[in-house]
PDB file of C-alpha atoms and ligand atoms in Angstrom:
ATOM      1  CA  MET A1455      99.109  86.944 106.201  1.00  0.00           C
ATOM      2  CA  ASP A1456      97.097  87.784 103.088  1.00  0.00           C
ATOM      3  CA  ASN A1457      97.879  91.031 100.650  1.00  0.00           C
ATOM      4  CA  LEU A1458      95.424  93.982 101.938  1.00  0.00           C
ATOM      5  CA  GLU A1459      97.397  93.251 105.469  1.00  0.00           C
ATOM      6  CA  LEU A1460     100.528  92.632 103.907  1.00  0.00           C
ATOM      7  CA  LEU A1461     100.453  96.166 102.217  1.00  0.00           C
ATOM      8  CA  VAL A1462      99.109  98.009 105.464  1.00  0.00           C
ATOM      9  CA  ASN A1463     102.307  96.941 107.357  1.00  0.00           C
ATOM     10  CA  PHE A1464     104.695  98.091 104.472  1.00  0.00           C
ATOM     11  CA  HIS A1465     102.180 101.630 104.322  1.00  0.00           C
ATOM     12  CA  LYS A1466     101.998 101.580 108.275  1.00  0.00           C
ATOM     13  CA  ASP A1467     105.510 103.119 109.317  1.00  0.00           C
ATOM     14  CA  ALA A1468     105.540 105.829 106.582  1.00  0.00           C
ATOM     15  CA  LYS A1469     104.974 109.238 106.991  1.00  0.00           C
ATOM     16  CA  ARG A1470     102.494 109.408 104.035  1.00  0.00           C
ATOM     17  CA  GLN A1471     100.870 106.178 102.115  1.00  0.00           C
ATOM     18  CA  GLY A1472     100.184 108.345  98.504  1.00  0.00           C
ATOM     19  CA  PRO A1473     102.090 111.707  96.976  1.00  0.00           C
ATOM     20  CA  GLY A1474     102.124 114.710  97.876  1.00  0.00           C
ATOM     21  CA  SER A1475     103.509 117.586 100.189  1.00  0.00           C
ATOM     22  CA  ALA A1476     101.976 119.944 102.887  1.00  0.00           C
ATOM     23  CA  GLU A1477     102.451 123.050 101.368  1.00  0.00           C
ATOM     24  CA  THR A1478     100.194 121.903  98.251  1.00  0.00           C
ATOM     25  CA  THR A1479      97.963 120.690 101.139  1.00  0.00           C
ATOM     26  CA  LEU A1480      98.173 124.431 101.821  1.00  0.00           C
ATOM     27  CA  LYS A1481      97.674 125.625  98.568  1.00  0.00           C
ATOM     28  CA  ALA A1482      94.908 123.513  97.617  1.00  0.00           C
ATOM     29  CA  LEU A1483      93.289 124.735 101.155  1.00  0.00           C
ATOM     30  CA  LYS A1484      93.503 128.203  99.826  1.00  0.00           C
ATOM     31  CA  LEU A1485      91.688 127.800  96.503  1.00  0.00           C
ATOM     32  CA  THR A1486      89.004 126.966  98.792  1.00  0.00           C
ATOM     33  CA  GLN A1487      86.944 130.454  99.054  1.00  0.00           C
ATOM     34  CA  LEU A1488      86.646 129.095 102.518  1.00  0.00           C
ATOM     35  CA  ASN A1489      86.775 131.617 105.311  1.00  0.00           C
ATOM     36  CA  LEU A1490      89.604 129.664 107.730  1.00  0.00           C
ATOM     37  CA  GLU A1491      88.710 130.963 110.303  1.00  0.00           C
ATOM     38  CA  ASN A1492      84.926 129.993 110.281  1.00  0.00           C
ATOM     39  CA  ASN A1493      84.694 126.529 112.969  1.00  0.00           C
ATOM     40  CA  LEU A1494      84.762 124.458 109.314  1.00  0.00           C
ATOM     41  CA  THR A1495      83.507 120.897 109.328  1.00  0.00           C
ATOM     42  CA  ILE A1496      85.615 118.531 107.481  1.00  0.00           C
ATOM     43  CA  ALA A1497      86.044 115.223 106.318  1.00  0.00           C
ATOM     44  CA  ASP A1498      89.708 113.664 105.375  1.00  0.00           C
ATOM     45  CA  ILE A1499      88.485 110.457 102.987  1.00  0.00           C
ATOM     46  CA  GLY A1500      91.577 107.518 103.381  1.00  0.00           C
ATOM     47  CA  CYS A1501      93.801 109.744 105.434  1.00  0.00           C
ATOM     48  CA  GLY A1502      96.184 106.850 105.870  1.00  0.00           C
ATOM     49  CA  THR A1503      98.527 107.406 108.820  1.00  0.00           C
ATOM     50  CA  GLY A1504      97.614 111.485 108.555  1.00  0.00           C
ATOM     51  CA  ALA A1505     100.303 113.969 106.857  1.00  0.00           C
ATOM     52  CA  GLN A1506      97.418 115.503 105.387  1.00  0.00           C
ATOM     53  CA  THR A1507      95.572 115.925 107.934  1.00  0.00           C
ATOM     54  CA  LEU A1508      97.429 117.709 110.424  1.00  0.00           C
ATOM     55  CA  VAL A1509      97.938 119.906 108.343  1.00  0.00           C
ATOM     56  CA  LEU A1510      94.203 120.840 107.794  1.00  0.00           C
ATOM     57  CA  ALA A1511      94.024 120.821 111.936  1.00  0.00           C
ATOM     58  CA  LYS A1512      97.161 123.107 111.427  1.00  0.00           C
ATOM     59  CA  ASN A1513      95.632 125.271 109.227  1.00  0.00           C
ATOM     60  CA  THR A1514      91.796 126.123 110.240  1.00  0.00           C
ATOM     61  CA  LYS A1515      89.697 125.856 113.505  1.00  0.00           C
ATOM     62  CA  GLY A1516      87.645 123.405 111.556  1.00  0.00           C
ATOM     63  CA  ILE A1517      86.722 119.766 113.611  1.00  0.00           C
ATOM     64  CA  ILE A1518      87.378 116.546 111.315  1.00  0.00           C
ATOM     65  CA  THR A1519      86.899 113.918 110.482  1.00  0.00           C
ATOM     66  CA  ALA A1520      88.664 111.277 109.460  1.00  0.00           C
ATOM     67  CA  ILE A1521      88.279 109.030 107.029  1.00  0.00           C
ATOM     68  CA  ASP A1522      89.990 105.443 106.952  1.00  0.00           C
ATOM     69  CA  LEU A1523      89.094 100.845 106.570  1.00  0.00           C
ATOM     70  CA  PHE A1524      92.925  99.926 108.168  1.00  0.00           C
ATOM     71  CA  PRO A1525      93.165 101.415 112.305  1.00  0.00           C
ATOM     72  CA  GLU A1526      96.853 100.903 111.624  1.00  0.00           C
ATOM     73  CA  PHE A1527      96.407 103.914 109.990  1.00  0.00           C
ATOM     74  CA  LEU A1528      93.836 105.477 112.216  1.00  0.00           C
ATOM     75  CA  ASP A1529      96.212 104.781 115.728  1.00  0.00           C
ATOM     76  CA  LYS A1530      98.957 106.668 114.160  1.00  0.00           C
ATOM     77  CA  LEU A1531      96.943 109.342 113.364  1.00  0.00           C
ATOM     78  CA  LYS A1532      95.714 109.211 116.904  1.00  0.00           C
ATOM     79  CA  LEU A1533      99.475 109.359 117.712  1.00  0.00           C
ATOM     80  CA  ASN A1534      99.610 111.665 116.057  1.00  0.00           C
ATOM     81  CA  ALA A1535      97.462 114.369 116.862  1.00  0.00           C
ATOM     82  CA  LYS A1536      97.550 113.563 120.362  1.00  0.00           C
ATOM     83  CA  ALA A1537     102.080 114.318 119.649  1.00  0.00           C
ATOM     84  CA  TYR A1538     100.843 117.687 117.276  1.00  0.00           C
ATOM     85  CA  GLY A1539      98.476 119.192 119.900  1.00  0.00           C
ATOM     86  CA  PHE A1540      96.026 118.218 117.876  1.00  0.00           C
ATOM     87  CA  ASP A1541      93.737 115.860 119.104  1.00  0.00           C
ATOM     88  CA  ASN A1542      90.787 117.896 120.546  1.00  0.00           C
ATOM     89  CA  GLN A1543      89.880 118.386 116.881  1.00  0.00           C
ATOM     90  CA  ILE A1544      90.454 115.412 114.272  1.00  0.00           C
ATOM     91  CA  ASN A1545      87.946 112.838 115.461  1.00  0.00           C
ATOM     92  CA  CYS A1546      89.120 108.852 113.914  1.00  0.00           C
ATOM     93  CA  VAL A1547      86.141 107.270 111.509  1.00  0.00           C
ATOM     94  CA  ARG A1548      86.725 103.763 111.129  1.00  0.00           C
ATOM     95  CA  GLN A1549      84.378 103.437 107.685  1.00  0.00           C
ATOM     96  CA  SER A1550      84.466 102.563 104.386  1.00  0.00           C
ATOM     97  CA  MET A1551      84.858 105.076 101.938  1.00  0.00           C
ATOM     98  CA  GLU A1552      81.597 103.225 100.279  1.00  0.00           C
ATOM     99  CA  ASN A1553      79.457 103.904 102.448  1.00  0.00           C
ATOM    100  CA  LEU A1554      80.490 106.505 104.137  1.00  0.00           C
ATOM    101  CA  ASP A1555      78.198 106.535 107.225  1.00  0.00           C
ATOM    102  CA  PHE A1556      77.590 110.469 107.288  1.00  0.00           C
ATOM    103  CA  GLN A1557      73.937 113.007 107.033  1.00  0.00           C
ATOM    104  CA  HIS A1558      73.892 115.200 103.672  1.00  0.00           C
ATOM    105  CA  SER A1559      74.354 118.606 103.000  1.00  0.00           C
ATOM    106  CA  ASN A1560      76.796 117.513 106.738  1.00  0.00           C
ATOM    107  CA  PHE A1561      80.538 119.143 105.528  1.00  0.00           C
ATOM    108  CA  ASP A1562      82.816 121.578 104.129  1.00  0.00           C
ATOM    109  CA  LEU A1563      84.951 121.110 102.710  1.00  0.00           C
ATOM    110  CA  ILE A1564      85.554 117.066 102.413  1.00  0.00           C
ATOM    111  CA  TRP A1565      89.314 117.021 101.467  1.00  0.00           C
ATOM    112  CA  SER A1566      91.445 113.148  99.195  1.00  0.00           C
ATOM    113  CA  GLU A1567      94.898 112.837  98.784  1.00  0.00           C
ATOM    114  CA  GLY A1568      96.350 109.724  97.298  1.00  0.00           C
ATOM    115  CA  ALA A1569      92.968 107.981  97.817  1.00  0.00           C
ATOM    116  CA  ILE A1570      89.625 108.393  95.663  1.00  0.00           C
ATOM    117  CA  TYR A1571      91.320 106.396  92.920  1.00  0.00           C
ATOM    118  CA  ILE A1572      89.827 103.438  95.507  1.00  0.00           C
ATOM    119  CA  ILE A1573      86.936 104.471  95.240  1.00  0.00           C
ATOM    120  CA  GLY A1574      87.357 105.332  91.691  1.00  0.00           C
ATOM    121  CA  PHE A1575      87.173 109.309  90.935  1.00  0.00           C
ATOM    122  CA  GLU A1576      83.158 109.240  88.822  1.00  0.00           C
ATOM    123  CA  LYS A1577      81.838 106.528  91.462  1.00  0.00           C
ATOM    124  CA  GLY A1578      83.870 109.342  94.110  1.00  0.00           C
ATOM    125  CA  ILE A1579      82.471 112.713  92.963  1.00  0.00           C
ATOM    126  CA  LYS A1580      79.024 111.077  93.312  1.00  0.00           C
ATOM    127  CA  ALA A1581      79.006 109.117  96.064  1.00  0.00           C
ATOM    128  CA  TRP A1582      80.901 111.589  98.618  1.00  0.00           C
ATOM    129  CA  SER A1583      78.345 115.228  96.932  1.00  0.00           C
ATOM    130  CA  LYS A1584      75.533 114.563  98.591  1.00  0.00           C
ATOM    131  CA  PHE A1585      77.209 114.834 102.600  1.00  0.00           C
ATOM    132  CA  LEU A1586      78.894 118.321 101.029  1.00  0.00           C
ATOM    133  CA  LYS A1587      76.864 122.081 101.697  1.00  0.00           C
ATOM    134  CA  LYS A1588      75.051 123.206  99.274  1.00  0.00           C
ATOM    135  CA  ASP A1589      78.865 126.118  99.490  1.00  0.00           C
ATOM    136  CA  GLY A1590      81.213 123.182 100.310  1.00  0.00           C
ATOM    137  CA  TYR A1591      84.497 122.197  98.682  1.00  0.00           C
ATOM    138  CA  LEU A1592      85.858 118.951  97.622  1.00  0.00           C
ATOM    139  CA  ALA A1593      89.360 118.218  97.452  1.00  0.00           C
ATOM    140  CA  VAL A1594      91.737 115.398  95.743  1.00  0.00           C
ATOM    141  CA  THR A1595      94.571 113.881  94.778  1.00  0.00           C
ATOM    142  CA  GLU A1596      94.182 111.838  91.460  1.00  0.00           C
ATOM    143  CA  ILE A1597      96.554 110.679  89.010  1.00  0.00           C
ATOM    144  CA  SER A1598      96.091 112.371  86.032  1.00  0.00           C
ATOM    145  CA  TRP A1599      97.778 112.214  82.685  1.00  0.00           C
ATOM    146  CA  ILE A1600      99.597 115.765  81.896  1.00  0.00           C
ATOM    147  CA  THR A1601      99.866 115.747  78.307  1.00  0.00           C
ATOM    148  CA  ASN A1602      98.065 114.928  75.524  1.00  0.00           C
ATOM    149  CA  SER A1603     100.464 111.813  74.530  1.00  0.00           C
ATOM    150  CA  ARG A1604     101.744 109.989  76.022  1.00  0.00           C
ATOM    151  CA  PRO A1605     104.095 106.597  74.829  1.00  0.00           C
ATOM    152  CA  LYS A1606     102.324 102.772  74.705  1.00  0.00           C
ATOM    153  CA  VAL A1607     104.891 101.438  77.545  1.00  0.00           C
ATOM    154  CA  ILE A1608     103.356 104.310  80.086  1.00  0.00           C
ATOM    155  CA  GLU A1609     100.034 104.295  78.549  1.00  0.00           C
ATOM    156  CA  ASP A1610      98.958 101.224  79.484  1.00  0.00           C
ATOM    157  CA  TYR A1611     100.915  99.494  82.374  1.00  0.00           C
ATOM    158  CA  TRP A1612      98.679 102.222  83.710  1.00  0.00           C
ATOM    159  CA  ASN A1613      95.391 102.415  82.774  1.00  0.00           C
ATOM    160  CA  ASN A1614      95.290  98.153  83.610  1.00  0.00           C
ATOM    161  CA  ALA A1615      96.846  99.346  87.356  1.00  0.00           C
ATOM    162  CA  TYR A1616      93.304 101.843  87.476  1.00  0.00           C
ATOM    163  CA  PRO A1617      91.614 102.411  84.217  1.00  0.00           C
ATOM    164  CA  GLU A1618      89.732 104.999  85.019  1.00  0.00           C
ATOM    165  CA  ILE A1619      93.718 107.396  84.719  1.00  0.00           C
ATOM    166  CA  ASP A1620      92.735 110.560  81.713  1.00  0.00           C
ATOM    167  CA  THR A1621      93.854 114.052  80.898  1.00  0.00           C
ATOM    168  CA  ILE A1622      93.251 116.561  83.202  1.00  0.00           C
ATOM    169  CA  THR A1623      90.844 118.316  80.984  1.00  0.00           C
ATOM    170  CA  ASN A1624      88.591 115.391  81.285  1.00  0.00           C
ATOM    171  CA  LYS A1625      88.395 114.678  85.034  1.00  0.00           C
ATOM    172  CA  VAL A1626      87.541 118.398  84.565  1.00  0.00           C
ATOM    173  CA  ASN A1627      84.700 117.997  82.541  1.00  0.00           C
ATOM    174  CA  GLN A1628      83.275 115.225  85.024  1.00  0.00           C
ATOM    175  CA  LEU A1629      83.335 117.330  88.311  1.00  0.00           C
ATOM    176  CA  LYS A1630      81.578 119.989  86.138  1.00  0.00           C
ATOM    177  CA  THR A1631      78.557 117.424  84.544  1.00  0.00           C
ATOM    178  CA  ASN A1632      78.274 116.078  88.198  1.00  0.00           C
ATOM    179  CA  GLY A1633      77.507 120.247  89.545  1.00  0.00           C
ATOM    180  CA  PHE A1634      81.045 120.891  90.170  1.00  0.00           C
ATOM    181  CA  SER A1635      81.649 124.076  89.477  1.00  0.00           C
ATOM    182  CA  SER A1636      84.458 126.962  89.709  1.00  0.00           C
ATOM    183  CA  VAL A1637      86.760 123.201  89.404  1.00  0.00           C
ATOM    184  CA  LEU A1638      90.096 124.815  90.119  1.00  0.00           C
ATOM    185  CA  TYR A1639      93.398 122.526  89.734  1.00  0.00           C
ATOM    186  CA  PHE A1640      96.739 122.328  90.423  1.00  0.00           C
ATOM    187  CA  VAL A1641     100.223 119.401  89.289  1.00  0.00           C
ATOM    188  CA  LEU A1642     102.033 117.998  91.907  1.00  0.00           C
ATOM    189  CA  PRO A1643     105.751 118.716  91.589  1.00  0.00           C
ATOM    190  CA  GLU A1644     108.117 115.903  91.252  1.00  0.00           C
ATOM    191  CA  HIS A1645     109.589 116.299  94.935  1.00  0.00           C
ATOM    192  CA  CYS A1646     106.225 115.167  96.011  1.00  0.00           C
ATOM    193  CA  TRP A1647     106.637 112.035  94.568  1.00  0.00           C
ATOM    194  CA  LEU A1648     110.414 111.810  94.919  1.00  0.00           C
ATOM    195  CA  ASP A1649     110.975 112.576  98.233  1.00  0.00           C
ATOM    196  CA  ASN A1650     108.408 112.551  99.886  1.00  0.00           C
ATOM    197  CA  TYR A1651     106.858 109.044  99.399  1.00  0.00           C
ATOM    198  CA  TYR A1652     109.323 107.260  96.166  1.00  0.00           C
ATOM    199  CA  HIS A1653     112.071 108.028  98.772  1.00  0.00           C
ATOM    200  CA  PRO A1654     111.149 107.103 101.878  1.00  0.00           C
ATOM    201  CA  MET A1655     109.359 104.082 100.261  1.00  0.00           C
ATOM    202  CA  GLN A1656     112.823 102.464  98.424  1.00  0.00           C
ATOM    203  CA  GLU A1657     114.439 102.415 102.405  1.00  0.00           C
ATOM    204  CA  ARG A1658     111.700 100.649 103.617  1.00  0.00           C
ATOM    205  CA  PHE A1659     112.197  97.639 100.712  1.00  0.00           C
ATOM    206  CA  SER A1660     114.898  95.994 102.583  1.00  0.00           C
ATOM    207  CA  SER A1661     113.741  95.452 106.155  1.00  0.00           C
ATOM    208  CA  PHE A1662     110.629  94.961 105.048  1.00  0.00           C
ATOM    209  CA  LEU A1663     111.358  91.251 102.594  1.00  0.00           C
ATOM    210  CA  LYS A1664     113.628  90.474 105.908  1.00  0.00           C
ATOM    211  CA  LYS A1665     110.952  90.669 107.530  1.00  0.00           C
ATOM    212  CA  TYR A1666     108.718  88.611 106.190  1.00  0.00           C
ATOM    213  CA  ASN A1667     111.650  86.442 105.150  1.00  0.00           C
ATOM    214  CA  HIS A1668     111.148  87.351 101.779  1.00  0.00           C
ATOM    215  CA  SER A1669     108.242  85.349 101.174  1.00  0.00           C
ATOM    216  CA  LYS A1670     106.904  85.344  97.931  1.00  0.00           C
ATOM    217  CA  ASP A1671     103.942  87.391  98.805  1.00  0.00           C
ATOM    218  CA  VAL A1672     106.467  90.203  99.864  1.00  0.00           C
ATOM    219  CA  GLN A1673     108.552  90.376  97.191  1.00  0.00           C
ATOM    220  CA  GLU A1674     105.686  90.262  94.704  1.00  0.00           C
ATOM    221  CA  LEU A1675     104.510  93.447  96.286  1.00  0.00           C
ATOM    222  CA  VAL A1676     108.338  94.706  97.213  1.00  0.00           C
ATOM    223  CA  ASN A1677     109.495  94.235  92.631  1.00  0.00           C
ATOM    224  CA  ALA A1678     105.484  95.740  91.816  1.00  0.00           C
ATOM    225  CA  GLU A1679     105.930  98.863  94.268  1.00  0.00           C
ATOM    226  CA  LYS A1680     109.884  99.292  92.299  1.00  0.00           C
ATOM    227  CA  GLU A1681     108.429  98.725  89.075  1.00  0.00           C
ATOM    228  CA  GLU A1682     105.774 102.179  89.688  1.00  0.00           C
ATOM    229  CA  VAL A1683     108.742 103.881  90.676  1.00  0.00           C
ATOM    230  CA  LYS A1684     110.328 102.559  87.831  1.00  0.00           C
ATOM    231  CA  MET A1685     107.796 104.703  85.781  1.00  0.00           C
ATOM    232  CA  TYR A1686     107.532 106.980  87.209  1.00  0.00           C
ATOM    233  CA  ASN A1687     110.743 107.477  87.227  1.00  0.00           C
ATOM    234  CA  THR A1688     110.938 106.695  83.858  1.00  0.00           C
ATOM    235  CA  TYR A1689     108.039 108.240  82.600  1.00  0.00           C
ATOM    236  CA  LYS A1690     107.394 111.477  85.365  1.00  0.00           C
ATOM    237  CA  SER A1691     106.512 114.508  82.395  1.00  0.00           C
ATOM    238  CA  TYR A1692     103.693 112.423  81.171  1.00  0.00           C
ATOM    239  CA  TYR A1693     102.003 111.635  85.023  1.00  0.00           C
ATOM    240  CA  SER A1694     101.327 113.585  88.158  1.00  0.00           C
TER     241      SER A1694
HETATM  242  N1  SAH B2583      95.726 110.034 102.656  1.00  0.00           N
HETATM  243  C1  SAH B2583      97.135 109.825 103.444  1.00  0.00           C
HETATM  244  C2  SAH B2583      97.115 107.886 102.539  1.00  0.00           C
HETATM  245  C3  SAH B2583      96.911 107.716 100.681  1.00  0.00           C
HETATM  246  S1  SAH B2583      96.945 105.983 100.838  1.00  0.00           S
HETATM  247  C4  SAH B2583      98.345 109.965 102.654  1.00  0.00           C
HETATM  248  O1  SAH B2583      98.381 110.671 101.724  1.00  0.00           O
HETATM  249  O2  SAH B2583      98.350 110.355 102.414  1.00  0.00           O
HETATM  250  C5  SAH B2583      95.383 105.556 101.087  1.00  0.00           C
HETATM  251  C6  SAH B2583      94.788 105.439 101.713  1.00  0.00           C
HETATM  252  O3  SAH B2583      92.885 104.784 101.431  1.00  0.00           O
HETATM  253  C7  SAH B2583      94.882 104.164 103.121  1.00  0.00           C
HETATM  254  O4  SAH B2583      95.200 104.536 104.240  1.00  0.00           O
HETATM  255  C8  SAH B2583      94.575 102.976 103.094  1.00  0.00           C
HETATM  256  O5  SAH B2583      93.518 102.073 104.318  1.00  0.00           O
HETATM  257  C9  SAH B2583      92.094 104.233 102.503  1.00  0.00           C
HETATM  258  N2  SAH B2583      92.155 102.948 102.293  1.00  0.00           N
HETATM  259  C10 SAH B2583      91.594 101.771 100.956  1.00  0.00           C
HETATM  260  N3  SAH B2583      90.595 101.571 101.165  1.00  0.00           N
HETATM  261  C11 SAH B2583      89.419 102.121 101.908  1.00  0.00           C
HETATM  262  C12 SAH B2583      87.892 102.416 102.073  1.00  0.00           C
HETATM  263  N4  SAH B2583      87.390 102.034 101.335  1.00  0.00           N
HETATM  264  N5  SAH B2583      86.961 102.820 102.671  1.00  0.00           N
HETATM  265  C13 SAH B2583      88.532 103.785 103.133  1.00  0.00           C
HETATM  266  N6  SAH B2583      89.865 103.927 103.148  1.00  0.00           N
HETATM  267  C14 SAH B2583      90.414 103.403 102.180  1.00  0.00           C
END
């Protein structure tokens, strides 16, 4: 089993595959000037098992195209959508965010939580904006420095993991340079990372190790996740 497959297997049983919460999804949704009573056309890119897709479905009358590369995640989302009665609002589509196949000016809203880093923030906003209608909105979460300086240890750690990590000011400027106006942002509170993402993940470590007989690859994956959690706990005042 390759590492990508392992990662998918590790994350597919989780409610979320990244930090977030229903409250913050709703807060961001309300920051848009969109009329949520309209039949909005929405894309949710890198939807995973769809924690945020369900929130979007519940709080809009829109039709949501939920996009992910991995069918294992989409299958879970399909089950959830059906269970919560949103299957008429959510269409699951297997596509790569790097090569989206939609008409230009198609969406009122493009959503992406914990996923734009995969294509890279700047490449993502450039590639995806053509799919937005003229007055459409983009909502993303993006790991960012929340202070102007930080200890070298955490700077090195994240620069190595994701070289595009930057200050919020620089991210906002990139958006403005690429044609987005009235950029609003807020910082995800700690419970989005800890209660909703890292703590449930920590609970899966031992059963996951056991499932794969503590194979070297699985140990490496778990150790890398443990390191990320440790970094967050130590340096969370510097990034979110
Ligand atoms: N939005 C979800 C999942 C975030 S994790 C949440 O916040 O819980 C990132 C997601 O991006 C994963 O589901 C992963 O399968 C997906 N992904 C990874 N590479 C992708 C690609 N090239 N195209 C589309 N989705 C991709």
